[in-house]
mmCIF file of C-alpha atoms and ligand atoms in Angstrom:
data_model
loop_
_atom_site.group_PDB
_atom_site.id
_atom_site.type_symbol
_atom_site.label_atom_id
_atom_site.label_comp_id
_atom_site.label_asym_id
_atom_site.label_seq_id
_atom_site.Cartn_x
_atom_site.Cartn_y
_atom_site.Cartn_z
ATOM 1 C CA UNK I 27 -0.451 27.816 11.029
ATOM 2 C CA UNK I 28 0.397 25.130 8.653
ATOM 3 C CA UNK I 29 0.626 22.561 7.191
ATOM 4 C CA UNK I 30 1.937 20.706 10.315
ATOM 5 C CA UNK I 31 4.064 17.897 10.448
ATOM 6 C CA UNK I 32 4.564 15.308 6.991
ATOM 7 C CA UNK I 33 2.405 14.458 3.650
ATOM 8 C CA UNK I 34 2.724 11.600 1.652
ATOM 9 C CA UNK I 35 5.671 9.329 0.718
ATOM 10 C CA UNK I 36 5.934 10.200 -2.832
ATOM 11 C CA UNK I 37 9.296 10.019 -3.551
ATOM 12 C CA UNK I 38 8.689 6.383 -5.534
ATOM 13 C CA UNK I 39 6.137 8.045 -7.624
ATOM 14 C CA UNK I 40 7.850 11.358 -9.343
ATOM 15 C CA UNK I 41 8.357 8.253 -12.501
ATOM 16 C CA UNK I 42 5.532 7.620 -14.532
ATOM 17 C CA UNK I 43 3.144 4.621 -14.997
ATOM 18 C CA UNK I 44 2.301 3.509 -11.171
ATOM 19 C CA UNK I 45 -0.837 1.590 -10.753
ATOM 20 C CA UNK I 46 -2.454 3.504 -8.189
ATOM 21 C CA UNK I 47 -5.439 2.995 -5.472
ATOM 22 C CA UNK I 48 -6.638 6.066 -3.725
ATOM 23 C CA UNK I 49 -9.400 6.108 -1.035
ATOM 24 C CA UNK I 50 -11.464 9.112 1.215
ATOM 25 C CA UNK I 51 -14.281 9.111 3.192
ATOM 26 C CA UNK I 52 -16.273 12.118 4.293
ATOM 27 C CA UNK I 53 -14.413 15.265 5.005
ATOM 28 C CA UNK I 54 -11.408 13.042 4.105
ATOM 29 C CA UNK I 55 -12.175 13.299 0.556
ATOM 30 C CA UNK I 56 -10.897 16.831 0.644
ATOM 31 C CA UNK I 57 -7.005 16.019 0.991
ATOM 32 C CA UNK I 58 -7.162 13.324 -1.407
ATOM 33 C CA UNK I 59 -8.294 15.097 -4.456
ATOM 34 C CA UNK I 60 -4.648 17.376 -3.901
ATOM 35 C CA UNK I 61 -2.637 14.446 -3.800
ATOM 36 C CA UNK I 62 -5.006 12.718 -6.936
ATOM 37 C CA UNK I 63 -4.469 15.887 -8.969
ATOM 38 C CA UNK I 64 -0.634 15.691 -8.268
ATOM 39 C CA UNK I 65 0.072 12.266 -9.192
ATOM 40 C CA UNK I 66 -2.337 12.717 -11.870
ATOM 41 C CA UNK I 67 0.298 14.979 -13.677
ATOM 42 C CA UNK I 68 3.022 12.237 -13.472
ATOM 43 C CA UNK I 69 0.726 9.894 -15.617
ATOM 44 C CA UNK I 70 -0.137 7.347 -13.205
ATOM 45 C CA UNK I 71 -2.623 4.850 -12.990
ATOM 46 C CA UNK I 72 -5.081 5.814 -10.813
ATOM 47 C CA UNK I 73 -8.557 4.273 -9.456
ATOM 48 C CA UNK I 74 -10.261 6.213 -6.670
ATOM 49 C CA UNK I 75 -12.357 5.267 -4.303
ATOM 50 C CA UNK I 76 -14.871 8.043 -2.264
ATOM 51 C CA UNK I 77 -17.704 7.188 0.357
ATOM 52 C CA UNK I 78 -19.901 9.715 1.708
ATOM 53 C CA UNK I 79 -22.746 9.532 4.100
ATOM 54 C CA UNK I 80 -25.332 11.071 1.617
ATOM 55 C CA UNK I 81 -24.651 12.958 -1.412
ATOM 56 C CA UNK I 82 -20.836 13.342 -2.700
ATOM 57 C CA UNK I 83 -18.697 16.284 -2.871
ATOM 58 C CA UNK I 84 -15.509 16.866 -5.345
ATOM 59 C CA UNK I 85 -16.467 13.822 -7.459
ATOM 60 C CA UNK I 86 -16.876 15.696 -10.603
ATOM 61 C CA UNK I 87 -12.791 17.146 -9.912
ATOM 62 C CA UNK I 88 -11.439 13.717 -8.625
ATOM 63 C CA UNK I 89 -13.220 12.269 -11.922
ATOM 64 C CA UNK I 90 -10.977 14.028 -14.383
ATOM 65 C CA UNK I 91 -7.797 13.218 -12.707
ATOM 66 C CA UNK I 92 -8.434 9.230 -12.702
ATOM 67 C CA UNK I 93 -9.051 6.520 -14.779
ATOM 68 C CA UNK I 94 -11.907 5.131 -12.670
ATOM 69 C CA UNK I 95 -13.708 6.703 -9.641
ATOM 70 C CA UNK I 96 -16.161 4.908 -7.661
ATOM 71 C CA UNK I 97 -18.700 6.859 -5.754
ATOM 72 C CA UNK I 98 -19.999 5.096 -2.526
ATOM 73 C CA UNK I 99 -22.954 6.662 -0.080
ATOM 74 C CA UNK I 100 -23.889 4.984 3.048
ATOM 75 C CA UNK I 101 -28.386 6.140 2.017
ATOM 76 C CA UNK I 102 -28.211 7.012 -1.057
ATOM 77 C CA UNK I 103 -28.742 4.587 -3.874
ATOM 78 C CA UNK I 104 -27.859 6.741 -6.714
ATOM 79 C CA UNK I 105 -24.222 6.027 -5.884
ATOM 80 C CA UNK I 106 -23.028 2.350 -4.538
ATOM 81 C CA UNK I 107 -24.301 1.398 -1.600
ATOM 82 C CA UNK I 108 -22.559 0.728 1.364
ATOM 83 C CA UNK I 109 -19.209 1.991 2.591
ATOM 84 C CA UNK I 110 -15.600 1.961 0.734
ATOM 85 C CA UNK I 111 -14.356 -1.465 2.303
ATOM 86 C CA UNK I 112 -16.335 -3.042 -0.135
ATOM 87 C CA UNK I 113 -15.681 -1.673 -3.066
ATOM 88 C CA UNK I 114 -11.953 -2.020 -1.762
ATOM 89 C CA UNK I 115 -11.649 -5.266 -1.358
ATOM 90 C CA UNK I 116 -12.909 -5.898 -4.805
ATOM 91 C CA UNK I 117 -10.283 -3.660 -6.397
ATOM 92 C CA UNK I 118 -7.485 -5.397 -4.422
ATOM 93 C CA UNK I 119 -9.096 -8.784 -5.846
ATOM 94 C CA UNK I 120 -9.149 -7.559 -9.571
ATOM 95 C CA UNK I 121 -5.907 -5.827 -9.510
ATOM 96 C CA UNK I 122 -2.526 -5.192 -8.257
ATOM 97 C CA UNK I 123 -1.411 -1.767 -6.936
ATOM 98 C CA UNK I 124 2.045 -0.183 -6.409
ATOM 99 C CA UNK I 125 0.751 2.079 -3.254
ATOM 100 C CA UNK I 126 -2.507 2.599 -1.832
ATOM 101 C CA UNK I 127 -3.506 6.100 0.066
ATOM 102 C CA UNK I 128 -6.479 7.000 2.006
ATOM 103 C CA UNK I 129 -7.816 9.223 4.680
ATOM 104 C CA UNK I 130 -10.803 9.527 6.660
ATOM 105 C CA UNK I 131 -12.174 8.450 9.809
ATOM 106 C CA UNK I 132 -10.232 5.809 12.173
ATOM 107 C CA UNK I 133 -12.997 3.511 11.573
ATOM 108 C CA UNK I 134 -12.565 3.648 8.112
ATOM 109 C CA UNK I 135 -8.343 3.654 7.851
ATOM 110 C CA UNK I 136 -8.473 0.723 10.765
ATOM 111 C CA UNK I 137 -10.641 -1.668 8.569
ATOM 112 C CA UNK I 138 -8.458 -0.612 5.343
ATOM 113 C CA UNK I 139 -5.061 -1.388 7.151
ATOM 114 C CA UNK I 140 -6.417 -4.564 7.724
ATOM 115 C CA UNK I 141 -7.522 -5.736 4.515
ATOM 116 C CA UNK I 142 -4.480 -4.384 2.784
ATOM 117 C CA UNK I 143 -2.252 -5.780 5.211
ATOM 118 C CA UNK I 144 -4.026 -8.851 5.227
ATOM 119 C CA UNK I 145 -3.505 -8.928 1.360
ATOM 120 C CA UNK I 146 0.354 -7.641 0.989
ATOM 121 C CA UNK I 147 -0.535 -4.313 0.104
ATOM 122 C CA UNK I 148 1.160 -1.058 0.676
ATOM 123 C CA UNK I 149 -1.515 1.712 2.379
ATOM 124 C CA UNK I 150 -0.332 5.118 3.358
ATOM 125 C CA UNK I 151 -3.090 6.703 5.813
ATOM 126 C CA UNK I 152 -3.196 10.055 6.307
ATOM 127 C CA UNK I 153 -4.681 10.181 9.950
ATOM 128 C CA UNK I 154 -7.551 12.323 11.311
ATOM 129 C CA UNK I 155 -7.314 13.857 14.746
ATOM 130 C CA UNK I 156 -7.914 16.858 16.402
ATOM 131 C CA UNK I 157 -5.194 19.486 17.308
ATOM 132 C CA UNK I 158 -4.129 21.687 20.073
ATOM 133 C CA UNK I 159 -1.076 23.193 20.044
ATOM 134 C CA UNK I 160 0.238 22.173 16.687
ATOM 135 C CA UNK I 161 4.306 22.260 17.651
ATOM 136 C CA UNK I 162 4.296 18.881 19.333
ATOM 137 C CA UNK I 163 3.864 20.467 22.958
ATOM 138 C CA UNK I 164 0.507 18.993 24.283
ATOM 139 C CA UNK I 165 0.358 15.238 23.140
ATOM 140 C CA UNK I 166 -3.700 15.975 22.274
ATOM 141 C CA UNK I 167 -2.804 14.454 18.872
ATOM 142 C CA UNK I 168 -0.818 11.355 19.605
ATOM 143 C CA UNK I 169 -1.552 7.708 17.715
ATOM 144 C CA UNK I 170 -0.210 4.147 18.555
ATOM 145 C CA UNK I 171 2.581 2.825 16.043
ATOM 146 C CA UNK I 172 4.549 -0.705 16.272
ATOM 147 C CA UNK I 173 7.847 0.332 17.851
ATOM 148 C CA UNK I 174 9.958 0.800 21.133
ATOM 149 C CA UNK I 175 10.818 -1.586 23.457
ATOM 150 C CA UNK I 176 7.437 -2.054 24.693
ATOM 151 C CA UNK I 177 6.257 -3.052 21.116
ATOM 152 C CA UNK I 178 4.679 0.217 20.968
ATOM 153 C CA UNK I 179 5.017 3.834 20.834
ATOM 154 C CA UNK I 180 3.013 7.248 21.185
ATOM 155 C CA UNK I 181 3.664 9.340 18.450
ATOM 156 C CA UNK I 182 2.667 13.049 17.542
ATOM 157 C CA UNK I 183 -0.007 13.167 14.336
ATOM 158 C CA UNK I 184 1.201 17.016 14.282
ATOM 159 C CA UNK I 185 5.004 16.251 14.067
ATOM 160 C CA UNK I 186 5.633 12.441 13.083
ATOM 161 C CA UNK I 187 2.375 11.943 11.068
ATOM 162 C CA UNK I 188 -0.341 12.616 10.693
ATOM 163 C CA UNK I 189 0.798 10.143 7.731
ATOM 164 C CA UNK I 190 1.803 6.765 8.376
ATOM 165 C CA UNK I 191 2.147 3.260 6.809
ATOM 166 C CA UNK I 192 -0.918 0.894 7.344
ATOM 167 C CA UNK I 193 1.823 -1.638 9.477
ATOM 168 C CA UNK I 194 2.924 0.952 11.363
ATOM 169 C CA UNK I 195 -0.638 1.999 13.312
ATOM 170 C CA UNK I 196 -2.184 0.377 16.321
ATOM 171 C CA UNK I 197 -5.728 1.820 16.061
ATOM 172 C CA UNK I 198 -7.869 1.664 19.385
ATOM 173 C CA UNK I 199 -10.758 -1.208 19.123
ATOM 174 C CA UNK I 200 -14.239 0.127 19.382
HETATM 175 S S1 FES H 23 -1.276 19.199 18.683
HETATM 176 FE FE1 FES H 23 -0.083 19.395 20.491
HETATM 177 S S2 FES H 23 1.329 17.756 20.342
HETATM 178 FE FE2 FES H 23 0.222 17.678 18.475
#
């Protein structure tokens, strides 16, 4: 059954000649190189970013469909060192980008919300959660965003998201 719920807000970016950043870590690499190859046919600019634990996967495919791809491993010193924020934060430094997108691990989208935020940028996340009933039914897959009356709001990763601007989410503190 699928795909559930929404993708991407791409609607600014069917014109050509966007400066794009594009970020995945771990198993979130594998949406991203879609969306990179897409773009990538609309002549954008576009950096990526990837950070694995270990070794990478789809590097080689995400390499032909950007202008500059960054390779990050957590242990293996072959590739940067470290994880994505890093590497992030420099590229927000150097440059300036019409739309940021990322997905991968809440740990990882929290701490790039915040530094994009933090720095005026605009960050799509594409959220990862686990799924139950996929037609909005059980609530398994709800997320925080800014909203309501309250000043926040459950929402449904399988109907509203599971993609959502970076000022939107309230992500749980570890
Ligand atoms: S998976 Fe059941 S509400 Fe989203």
């Amino acid at each position: 059954m699928g795909p559930l719920g929404n993708g991407f807000d791409l609607e600014a970016y069917e014109n050509e000649g966007k400066r794009l950043l594009v970020v995945g870590g771990g198993i979130g690499v594998a949406p991203i190189k879609g969306l990179v190859e897409a773009l990538s046919n609309s002549n954008h600019e576009i950096d990526v970013i990837i950070g694995f634990r270990d070794l990478p996967y789809l590097d080689n495919e995400l390499k032909k469909h950007s202008q500059n791809l960054i390779v990050v491993s957590e242990n293996d010193a072959s590739y940067v060192l470290g994880y994505v924020t890093q590497p992030f934060e420099s590229a927000l430094k150097s440059r300036a980008y019409d739309m940021i997108f990322a997905c991968g691990p809440d740990i990882m989208l929290n701490k790039l919300a915040a530094i994009a935020n933090g720095s005026g940028n605009k960050i799509q996340l594409l959220m990862e959660e686990k799924m139950a009933c996929g037609i909005g039914a059980c609530l398994v897959c709800t997320c925080k965003t800014r909203e309501g009356d309250f000043g926040f709001k459950h929402v449904r990763m399988c109907k509203e998201g599971p993609v959502f601007y970076g000022s939107e989410v309230i992500f749980d503190e570890a």
